[in-house]
Coordinates of C-alpha atoms and ligand atoms in Angstrom, one line a residue:
Chain N
M267 CA 0.0 0.0 0.0
S268 CA 1.5 3.3 -1.0
R269 CA 1.5 6.1 1.6
T270 CA 0.1 9.5 1.0
H271 CA 2.5 12.4 0.5
T272 CA 1.4 15.1 2.9
P273 CA 2.9 18.6 3.1
V274 CA 4.0 19.4 6.6
V275 CA 2.1 22.7 6.2
E276 CA -0.7 23.1 3.7
Q277 CA -0.1 25.6 0.8
W278 CA 3.4 26.6 1.7
F279 CA 4.9 24.8 -1.3
T280 CA 3.9 23.0 -4.5
G281 CA 5.1 20.8 -7.4
D282 CA 7.9 18.4 -7.7
G283 CA 11.3 18.1 -9.4
D284 CA 12.3 21.3 -11.2
G285 CA 8.7 22.5 -10.7
F286 CA 8.9 22.6 -6.9
T287 CA 8.5 26.1 -5.4
L288 CA 7.8 27.7 -2.1
L289 CA 4.4 29.6 -2.2
G290 CA 4.0 33.1 -0.8
T291 CA 1.4 35.7 -1.3
R292 CA 1.7 39.1 -3.0
C293 CA -0.4 42.2 -2.2
A294 CA -2.2 43.5 -5.4
A295 CA -2.0 47.1 -4.1
C296 CA 1.7 47.4 -3.1
A297 CA 3.3 44.2 -4.5
S298 CA 4.8 43.2 -1.1
V299 CA 5.5 39.5 -0.9
F300 CA 4.9 37.4 2.2
F301 CA 6.3 34.1 3.3
P302 CA 5.0 32.4 5.3
R303 CA 1.9 33.4 3.3
E304 CA -0.3 36.2 4.6
D305 CA -3.9 35.6 3.6
S306 CA -5.9 38.1 5.7
H307 CA -4.3 41.5 5.2
C308 CA -1.2 43.1 3.8
R309 CA 1.3 43.9 6.6
N310 CA 2.9 46.9 4.9
P311 CA 1.9 49.8 7.2
G312 CA 2.0 52.2 4.3
C313 CA -0.5 50.2 2.2
P314 CA -4.3 50.5 2.3
G315 CA -4.5 46.8 1.7
G316 CA -5.1 44.8 -1.5
D317 CA -6.1 41.3 -2.6
L318 CA -3.4 38.8 -1.6
E319 CA -2.5 36.5 -4.5
E320 CA -0.6 33.3 -4.3
V321 CA 2.9 33.6 -6.0
P322 CA 5.8 31.1 -6.3
L323 CA 9.0 32.3 -4.7
S324 CA 12.4 32.3 -6.5
R325 CA 13.8 28.7 -6.6
R326 CA 17.4 29.9 -6.2
G327 CA 19.1 32.1 -3.7
R328 CA 22.3 32.6 -1.8
V329 CA 23.3 31.3 1.6
W330 CA 22.9 34.2 4.1
S331 CA 24.1 32.0 7.0
Y332 CA 24.0 28.4 8.1
T333 CA 24.2 26.2 11.2
D334 CA 23.3 22.7 12.4
S335 CA 21.4 20.9 15.2
R336 CA 23.8 18.7 17.0
Y337 CA 21.3 17.7 19.6
R338 CA 17.8 16.2 19.1
P339 CA 15.2 19.0 18.9
P340 CA 12.2 18.7 21.2
S341 CA 8.7 17.9 20.1
P342 CA 6.7 18.9 18.0
Y343 CA 9.8 18.0 15.8
V344 CA 9.3 14.3 15.1
T345 CA 12.2 11.9 15.5
D346 CA 12.6 8.3 16.3
P347 CA 14.0 8.1 19.9
E348 CA 15.1 4.5 19.1
L349 CA 17.6 5.7 16.5
P350 CA 20.8 7.6 17.2
W351 CA 20.5 11.3 16.5
Q352 CA 21.8 12.4 13.1
P353 CA 22.5 16.2 12.9
Y354 CA 21.2 18.1 10.0
A355 CA 22.2 21.5 8.6
L356 CA 19.9 24.5 8.6
I357 CA 20.4 27.2 5.9
A358 CA 19.1 30.8 5.8
V359 CA 18.8 31.7 2.2
E360 CA 18.6 35.2 0.7
L361 CA 16.2 35.4 -2.3
L362 CA 17.5 38.3 -4.4
N363 CA 14.3 39.2 -6.2
E364 CA 12.1 39.1 -3.1
R365 CA 14.9 40.6 -0.9
M366 CA 14.1 38.3 1.9
V367 CA 15.7 35.5 3.9
V368 CA 14.0 32.1 4.2
L369 CA 15.2 29.4 6.6
G370 CA 15.1 25.7 5.7
Q371 CA 16.8 22.4 6.3
A372 CA 19.6 21.3 4.0
V373 CA 19.1 18.2 1.9
P374 CA 20.3 15.1 3.7
G375 CA 24.0 14.5 3.4
V376 CA 24.9 18.2 3.1
T377 CA 26.8 19.3 6.3
V378 CA 28.1 22.7 7.5
A379 CA 31.5 21.7 6.1
D380 CA 30.0 21.8 2.6
L381 CA 28.5 25.3 3.0
A382 CA 29.7 28.9 2.7
V383 CA 28.0 32.2 3.0
G384 CA 27.2 33.5 -0.5
M385 CA 27.0 30.0 -2.1
E386 CA 24.1 29.4 -4.5
V387 CA 21.4 27.0 -3.4
E388 CA 18.0 25.9 -4.8
V389 CA 14.8 24.7 -3.2
V390 CA 13.8 21.0 -3.6
R391 CA 11.1 18.8 -2.2
G392 CA 12.3 16.7 0.7
V393 CA 10.9 14.3 3.3
L394 CA 10.6 15.6 6.9
H395 CA 9.6 12.2 8.4
E396 CA 7.5 9.2 7.6
D397 CA 4.9 7.3 9.7
A398 CA 2.7 4.3 9.0
E399 CA 0.2 6.2 6.9
R400 CA 2.0 9.2 5.5
V401 CA 5.2 10.6 4.1
W402 CA 5.5 14.2 5.4
T403 CA 7.0 16.5 2.8
T404 CA 8.8 19.8 3.3
W405 CA 11.2 22.1 1.4
Q406 CA 15.0 21.7 1.6
W407 CA 17.9 23.7 0.3
R408 CA 20.5 22.1 -2.0
P409 CA 23.8 23.6 -3.2
T410 CA 23.6 24.0 -7.0
G411 CA 27.4 23.6 -7.3
E412 CA 27.5 26.8 -9.4
T413 CA 29.6 29.7 -8.3
V414 CA 27.8 33.0 -8.2
Chain A
M29 CA 13.4 63.9 28.1
T30 CA 10.9 62.0 30.2
A31 CA 10.5 62.6 33.9
E32 CA 12.4 60.2 36.2
V33 CA 11.4 57.7 38.8
A34 CA 13.6 56.5 41.7
V35 CA 14.8 53.0 42.3
L36 CA 14.4 52.6 46.1
G37 CA 15.3 48.9 46.4
A38 CA 16.7 46.0 44.4
G39 CA 16.6 42.3 45.4
M40 CA 17.3 38.9 43.9
H41 CA 17.0 35.2 44.7
P42 CA 20.2 33.5 43.5
W43 CA 20.1 31.9 40.1
G44 CA 20.5 28.1 39.9
K45 CA 18.4 24.9 39.6
W46 CA 16.7 24.8 43.0
G47 CA 13.7 22.7 42.3
R48 CA 11.2 25.1 43.8
S49 CA 8.2 27.0 42.4
F50 CA 8.8 30.4 40.7
V51 CA 6.6 31.9 43.4
A52 CA 9.2 31.1 46.0
Y53 CA 12.0 32.8 44.0
G54 CA 9.8 35.9 43.2
S55 CA 8.6 36.3 46.8
A56 CA 12.2 36.0 48.2
A57 CA 13.4 38.6 45.7
A58 CA 10.5 40.9 46.5
R59 CA 11.2 40.7 50.3
A60 CA 14.9 41.4 49.6
A61 CA 14.0 44.5 47.5
L62 CA 11.6 45.8 50.1
A63 CA 14.2 45.3 52.8
D64 CA 16.7 47.1 50.6
A65 CA 14.3 50.0 50.2
G66 CA 13.5 50.1 53.9
L67 CA 9.8 49.7 53.2
E68 CA 7.0 47.5 54.5
W69 CA 5.1 45.5 51.9
R70 CA 1.9 47.3 53.0
Q71 CA 3.4 50.6 51.9
V72 CA 3.4 49.3 48.3
D73 CA 0.6 50.9 46.2
S74 CA 0.9 48.6 43.2
V75 CA 2.6 45.4 42.2
V76 CA 3.6 44.5 38.6
G77 CA 4.5 40.9 37.8
A78 CA 6.4 39.7 34.8
D79 CA 4.7 36.5 33.7
T80 CA 6.2 33.1 33.1
V81 CA 4.7 30.6 30.7
R82 CA 6.1 27.7 32.6
G83 CA 4.3 28.0 35.9
G84 CA 0.7 27.1 34.8
Y85 CA -2.1 29.6 35.5
P86 CA -0.3 31.3 38.4
G87 CA 2.5 32.2 35.9
Y88 CA 0.1 34.0 33.6
V89 CA -1.2 36.2 36.5
A90 CA 2.2 36.7 38.1
G91 CA 1.4 40.0 39.7
A92 CA -1.5 38.6 41.6
T93 CA 0.4 35.4 42.4
F94 CA 3.2 37.4 44.1
A95 CA 0.7 39.7 45.8
K96 CA -1.1 36.8 47.4
A97 CA 2.2 35.1 48.4
L98 CA 3.3 38.3 50.1
G99 CA -0.1 38.6 51.8
W100 CA -3.1 40.3 50.2
Q101 CA -3.0 44.0 51.2
G102 CA -5.2 45.5 48.5
A103 CA -2.6 46.9 46.2
R104 CA -3.3 47.7 42.5
V105 CA -2.1 44.8 40.3
A106 CA -0.8 44.2 36.8
S107 CA 0.8 41.3 35.0
V108 CA 2.7 41.6 31.7
Y109 CA 4.3 39.3 29.2
A110 CA 6.8 40.1 26.5
A111 CA 9.1 37.0 26.5
C112 CA 12.7 38.0 27.4
A113 CA 11.6 41.6 27.5
S114 CA 8.9 41.0 30.1
G115 CA 11.0 42.5 32.9
A116 CA 11.5 45.8 31.0
Q117 CA 7.7 45.9 30.3
A118 CA 7.1 45.4 34.0
V119 CA 9.5 48.3 34.9
N120 CA 7.8 50.5 32.3
T121 CA 4.3 49.7 33.6
A122 CA 5.4 50.6 37.1
R123 CA 7.1 53.8 35.8
T124 CA 4.0 54.8 33.9
Q125 CA 1.8 54.4 36.9
I126 CA 4.2 56.5 39.0
L127 CA 4.5 59.3 36.4
A128 CA 0.8 59.3 35.9
G129 CA 0.3 59.8 39.6
L130 CA -1.7 56.5 40.0
A131 CA 0.8 55.1 42.5
E132 CA 3.8 56.4 44.5
V133 CA 5.5 53.1 45.3
V134 CA 5.4 50.1 42.9
L135 CA 6.9 46.6 43.4
V136 CA 8.2 44.9 40.2
V137 CA 8.8 41.2 40.4
G138 CA 9.8 38.5 37.9
A139 CA 10.7 34.8 38.5
D140 CA 11.0 31.6 36.6
A141 CA 11.6 27.9 37.2
A142 CA 13.1 26.6 34.0
P143 CA 12.8 23.1 32.5
K144 CA 15.8 21.0 31.7
G145 CA 17.1 21.2 28.1
F146 CA 15.9 23.3 25.2
F147 CA 13.0 25.7 25.6
R148 CA 10.1 24.2 23.7
P149 CA 6.7 25.5 22.5
A150 CA 3.4 25.0 24.4
G151 CA 1.7 21.7 23.6
G152 CA -1.0 20.9 21.0
D153 CA -1.1 21.3 17.2
R154 CA -1.0 25.0 16.4
P155 CA 0.0 25.5 12.7
D156 CA -0.8 29.2 12.9
D157 CA 1.8 29.8 15.8
P158 CA 5.2 30.7 14.3
D159 CA 6.9 29.3 17.5
W160 CA 5.2 25.9 17.1
L161 CA 6.0 25.9 13.3
R162 CA 9.7 26.5 13.6
F163 CA 10.0 23.4 15.9
R164 CA 7.5 21.3 13.9
V165 CA 8.9 22.1 10.4
L166 CA 12.6 22.8 11.0
G167 CA 13.5 21.6 14.5
A168 CA 14.9 25.1 14.9
T169 CA 15.8 25.4 18.6
N170 CA 16.9 28.8 20.0
P171 CA 20.6 27.8 19.7
T172 CA 20.3 27.3 16.0
Y173 CA 19.3 30.9 15.6
F174 CA 22.3 31.9 17.7
G175 CA 24.4 29.7 15.4
L176 CA 23.1 31.5 12.3
Y177 CA 23.9 35.0 13.7
A178 CA 27.4 33.8 14.8
R179 CA 28.2 32.3 11.4
R180 CA 27.0 35.5 9.7
R181 CA 29.3 37.6 11.8
M182 CA 32.2 35.3 10.9
A183 CA 31.5 35.7 7.2
V184 CA 30.8 39.5 7.3
H185 CA 33.1 40.8 10.0
G186 CA 35.8 38.1 10.2
D187 CA 35.0 37.1 13.8
T188 CA 36.4 33.7 14.9
P189 CA 35.3 31.1 17.4
E190 CA 38.3 32.1 19.4
D191 CA 36.9 35.7 19.6
F192 CA 33.6 34.3 20.8
A193 CA 35.3 32.3 23.5
Q194 CA 36.9 35.4 24.8
V195 CA 33.4 36.8 25.6
K196 CA 32.8 33.7 27.8
V197 CA 36.2 34.0 29.5
K198 CA 35.4 37.7 30.3
N199 CA 31.9 37.1 31.6
A200 CA 32.8 34.0 33.6
A201 CA 35.6 36.0 35.4
Q202 CA 33.0 38.7 36.2
G203 CA 30.3 36.3 37.3
A204 CA 32.8 34.6 39.6
L205 CA 32.6 37.8 41.7
N206 CA 28.7 37.8 41.9
P207 CA 27.0 35.9 44.7
Y208 CA 23.7 35.8 42.8
A209 CA 25.3 34.1 39.7
R210 CA 24.7 30.4 39.1
Y211 CA 28.1 29.7 37.6
R212 CA 30.9 31.1 39.6
N213 CA 34.0 29.4 38.1
R214 CA 36.4 31.1 35.8
V215 CA 36.5 29.5 32.4
T216 CA 39.4 29.4 30.0
A217 CA 39.4 29.7 26.2
E218 CA 40.6 26.1 26.0
E219 CA 37.6 24.9 28.1
V220 CA 35.2 26.7 25.7
A221 CA 37.0 25.1 22.7
A222 CA 36.8 21.7 24.3
S223 CA 33.0 21.9 25.0
A224 CA 30.6 20.2 22.6
I225 CA 29.3 22.0 19.5
V226 CA 25.6 22.6 20.0
A227 CA 24.7 24.6 16.8
D228 CA 27.7 25.2 14.6
P229 CA 29.9 27.3 15.1
L230 CA 28.7 27.7 18.7
R231 CA 29.7 25.4 21.6
L232 CA 28.0 24.6 24.8
L233 CA 30.0 27.2 26.7
D234 CA 29.1 29.9 24.0
I235 CA 25.4 29.5 24.8
C236 CA 23.5 30.5 27.9
A237 CA 21.8 27.9 30.0
T238 CA 18.2 28.1 31.4
S239 CA 17.9 28.7 35.1
D240 CA 15.7 29.2 38.1
G241 CA 15.8 32.7 39.5
G242 CA 13.9 35.8 40.7
A243 CA 14.5 39.5 40.7
A244 CA 12.6 42.5 42.1
L245 CA 12.7 46.3 42.2
V246 CA 10.9 48.9 44.3
L247 CA 10.3 52.0 42.2
C248 CA 8.8 55.2 43.6
S249 CA 8.3 58.8 42.7
M250 CA 11.2 61.2 43.2
E251 CA 9.1 63.0 45.8
F252 CA 8.4 59.9 47.8
A253 CA 12.2 59.0 47.7
R254 CA 13.0 62.5 49.2
R255 CA 10.3 62.1 51.9
H256 CA 11.8 58.7 52.6
G257 CA 15.2 60.3 53.2
V258 CA 16.8 59.3 49.9
G259 CA 17.9 62.6 48.3
D260 CA 20.1 61.1 45.6
P261 CA 18.5 57.8 44.5
V262 CA 19.4 55.8 41.4
R263 CA 16.9 57.1 38.8
I264 CA 15.4 55.5 35.8
R265 CA 15.7 57.9 32.9
A266 CA 14.5 55.8 30.0
V267 CA 12.7 52.6 29.2
S268 CA 12.6 51.6 25.5
T269 CA 9.9 49.2 24.5
V270 CA 9.9 49.7 20.8
T271 CA 8.8 47.2 18.1
P272 CA 10.4 46.6 14.7
R273 CA 9.5 48.6 11.6
Y274 CA 8.3 46.9 8.3
P275 CA 10.2 45.4 6.6
N276 CA 12.2 43.7 9.4
T277 CA 15.2 42.4 7.5
V278 CA 16.9 40.5 10.4
L279 CA 15.8 36.8 10.8
D280 CA 14.4 37.1 14.4
L281 CA 13.3 34.3 16.7
P282 CA 10.9 32.5 16.1
D283 CA 10.5 33.5 12.4
I284 CA 11.0 31.2 9.4
A285 CA 11.6 34.1 7.1
T286 CA 12.3 37.9 7.2
D287 CA 9.9 40.5 5.7
S288 CA 10.5 41.2 2.0
A289 CA 12.4 44.4 1.3
A290 CA 11.6 44.3 -2.4
T291 CA 8.9 47.1 -2.4
V292 CA 9.5 49.0 0.8
E293 CA 13.0 50.3 1.5
P294 CA 14.1 49.1 5.0
A295 CA 15.1 51.7 7.7
G296 CA 18.8 52.5 7.9
E297 CA 19.2 50.9 11.3
T298 CA 18.3 47.4 12.5
F299 CA 15.6 46.7 15.0
R300 CA 18.2 46.1 17.8
A301 CA 19.9 49.4 17.0
S302 CA 16.5 51.2 17.2
I303 CA 16.0 49.7 20.7
A304 CA 19.1 51.5 22.0
R305 CA 18.5 54.7 20.0
A306 CA 15.0 55.1 21.5
A307 CA 16.5 54.8 25.0
Y308 CA 19.3 57.2 24.3
E309 CA 16.8 59.8 22.9
E310 CA 14.5 59.5 25.9
A311 CA 17.4 59.9 28.4
A312 CA 19.0 62.6 26.2
I313 CA 22.4 60.9 26.4
G314 CA 24.6 59.0 24.0
P315 CA 26.7 55.9 24.2
E316 CA 29.7 58.1 25.1
D317 CA 28.0 58.9 28.4
L318 CA 27.8 55.3 29.6
S319 CA 29.8 53.9 32.5
L320 CA 28.6 50.3 32.0
A321 CA 26.1 48.1 30.0
E322 CA 24.2 44.9 30.8
V323 CA 23.3 43.2 27.6
Y324 CA 21.4 40.0 26.8
D325 CA 24.3 37.5 25.9
L326 CA 22.1 34.6 24.9
S327 CA 25.3 33.6 23.1
T328 CA 28.9 34.9 23.1
A329 CA 28.5 36.2 19.5
L330 CA 25.3 38.0 20.4
E331 CA 27.1 40.0 23.1
L332 CA 29.5 41.3 20.4
Q333 CA 26.5 42.2 18.2
W334 CA 25.1 44.3 21.1
Y335 CA 28.3 46.3 21.3
E336 CA 27.6 47.6 17.8
D337 CA 23.9 47.9 18.2
L338 CA 24.4 50.0 21.4
G339 CA 26.9 52.2 19.5
L340 CA 29.8 51.3 21.9
C341 CA 31.9 50.8 18.7
G342 CA 31.3 50.9 14.9
E343 CA 29.8 48.1 12.9
G344 CA 32.3 45.2 12.7
E345 CA 34.5 46.6 15.4
A346 CA 33.1 44.6 18.4
V347 CA 36.0 42.1 18.5
K348 CA 38.5 44.9 18.5
L349 CA 36.7 46.5 21.5
L350 CA 36.6 43.1 23.3
R351 CA 40.3 42.3 22.6
E352 CA 41.4 45.8 23.8
G353 CA 39.8 44.9 27.1
A354 CA 37.4 47.9 26.9
T355 CA 34.4 45.8 27.9
A356 CA 36.0 44.0 30.8
L357 CA 36.0 45.3 34.4
G358 CA 38.5 48.0 34.6
G359 CA 38.0 48.8 30.9
R360 CA 36.4 51.9 29.3
I361 CA 32.9 50.5 29.2
P362 CA 32.5 47.3 31.1
V363 CA 29.8 45.0 29.7
N364 CA 28.0 42.4 31.8
A365 CA 29.9 43.3 35.0
S366 CA 27.3 41.0 36.6
G367 CA 28.6 38.0 34.6
G368 CA 25.7 38.2 32.2
L369 CA 23.6 35.3 31.0
A370 CA 26.8 33.4 30.6
S371 CA 27.1 33.3 34.4
F372 CA 23.4 33.3 35.3
G373 CA 21.6 31.2 32.7
E374 CA 18.3 32.7 31.5
A375 CA 15.4 32.9 33.9
V376 CA 13.2 34.6 31.3
P377 CA 10.8 37.0 33.2
A378 CA 13.4 37.8 35.9
Q379 CA 16.3 38.5 33.6
A380 CA 15.6 42.1 32.4
I381 CA 14.7 43.0 36.0
A382 CA 18.0 41.5 37.2
Q383 CA 19.8 43.7 34.7
V384 CA 18.3 46.7 36.4
C385 CA 19.2 45.3 39.8
E386 CA 22.9 45.2 38.7
L387 CA 22.8 48.8 37.4
T388 CA 21.3 49.9 40.7
W389 CA 24.0 48.3 42.8
Q390 CA 26.7 49.5 40.5
L391 CA 25.4 53.1 40.5
R392 CA 25.1 53.1 44.3
G393 CA 28.7 51.7 44.6
D394 CA 27.4 48.6 46.3
A395 CA 28.7 46.0 43.7
G396 CA 31.6 44.8 45.8
A397 CA 34.4 43.0 44.0
R398 CA 32.8 43.6 40.6
Q399 CA 32.3 47.4 41.2
V400 CA 32.7 49.6 38.1
A401 CA 34.7 52.6 39.5
G402 CA 32.8 55.8 39.5
A403 CA 29.7 54.4 37.7
Q404 CA 27.3 57.2 36.8
V405 CA 25.1 56.0 33.9
G406 CA 24.2 52.5 32.8
I407 CA 22.1 50.8 30.1
T408 CA 20.5 47.5 29.9
A409 CA 19.4 45.9 26.6
N410 CA 17.6 42.9 25.4
Q411 CA 15.2 41.7 22.8
G412 CA 12.1 39.5 23.4
L413 CA 10.7 36.9 21.0
F414 CA 8.0 38.2 18.7
G415 CA 9.4 41.8 18.3
H416 CA 9.8 43.1 21.8
G417 CA 12.6 45.7 22.3
S418 CA 13.8 46.4 25.8
A419 CA 16.4 48.8 27.1
V420 CA 16.6 50.7 30.4
I421 CA 18.9 53.6 31.2
A422 CA 19.6 54.4 34.9
A423 CA 21.7 57.1 36.3
R424 CA 22.9 58.5 39.7
Ligands
LIG245 ZN1 0.0 46.0 0.4

């Protein structure tokens, strides 16, 4: 029986492969972009407020900073306490068009030793964790290997 | 310039892991502050509690909890919460009541009993709570944010892990002189380097622990202080409680992303710099007037960031200031003479009040072995989760 792929948060990302993107919203009045998505009202204090439309965010950006989690994070982060803890890297990525920084996990296997501030990365679909019924999906950052 | 209020008394319960309720720590600190002020509890017109989210319902109504523990006497009550900035909000609430003429003497109390390990969000599924989301989606603990800021400083300013370790060495040496500190041992750079990495590049000894503790202040009008026989009290000259301005371009706890700066140009200063500027403007002083500063060193690298945000040095020059010894006891502008969070560990609602306790003792010349010679003006600074600025300026 195949398990359902379920996004860890609904409507924060969409697609697969090269078509995978984070989803934000954009104010029709002032063009401000929000991620996590803002669906009730534009947060620009100088804007009277406009319709908020869903927009994909840039797929590529540059590493603003990075770190890792050497100890098991507490719940609601889901881990298997039976298994030894495997640290993973976290990357804060600057999206140049949106002029914003978005945090995410690195793809499995990429450690802090592989990263540098300014390096180009792209967003890909990843698996956060799996249980009996579902595969919980998330976004992850992967170095493109291209020098910027 | 805003009118001043007097600090008549300061008191603390020692920081540590004592296994008691936050009510016990807060009540002990309150009694110590009242004794220091030479006042009876029944002379207090109003009590302001800084809340804790870790003590159940009594923690959410901290002002009333402490008032009951001290013995109901009819005082006006308020309880405030602003994460790490709760203490400064409590001080400001007290100050506002005094300046508005609603109360002459106000007791400010904050205390916490911290859990073991990482702070974690409240229970339940709450996908619209950014604090819950960062744990659920990213496993992003507080130290991972500190790690991001530290790595950014290394890339932009050339700071090194050895520089960060020197902050711990300095603060541990100062905390060793403070009877209220939890950690009273000196620490060497080698010991920092030998401690485990928690969130690269930061190690266990770069990151503050979580502690039990309690702190209290007795604030009053200048007129009451004079009547009480204190002609030259420590005075609170400014309390900054500002919020960020859109777009906020620094990735702050507990956010997953910054605001977008694509359509609205950000302000020329960061949120943290604006916290200090608001305090300086209110007190009509500048960083050159300071004798000492107490800053929120959640990590060693964050203490360096505060040097720049407070204007103690230019951007990128914090390590130079540290290495010159300017921020150590005996230097030009000692920072965290108390030992800071490095020596205390964080007791969230008590911490910003404890910072003002330290300023009070320093400005009165009562700080013992860690006294900053000739202290005249001091600033405290911190930042609470979810956009709470906090800075207090006190003077003698
Ligand atoms: Zn708008």
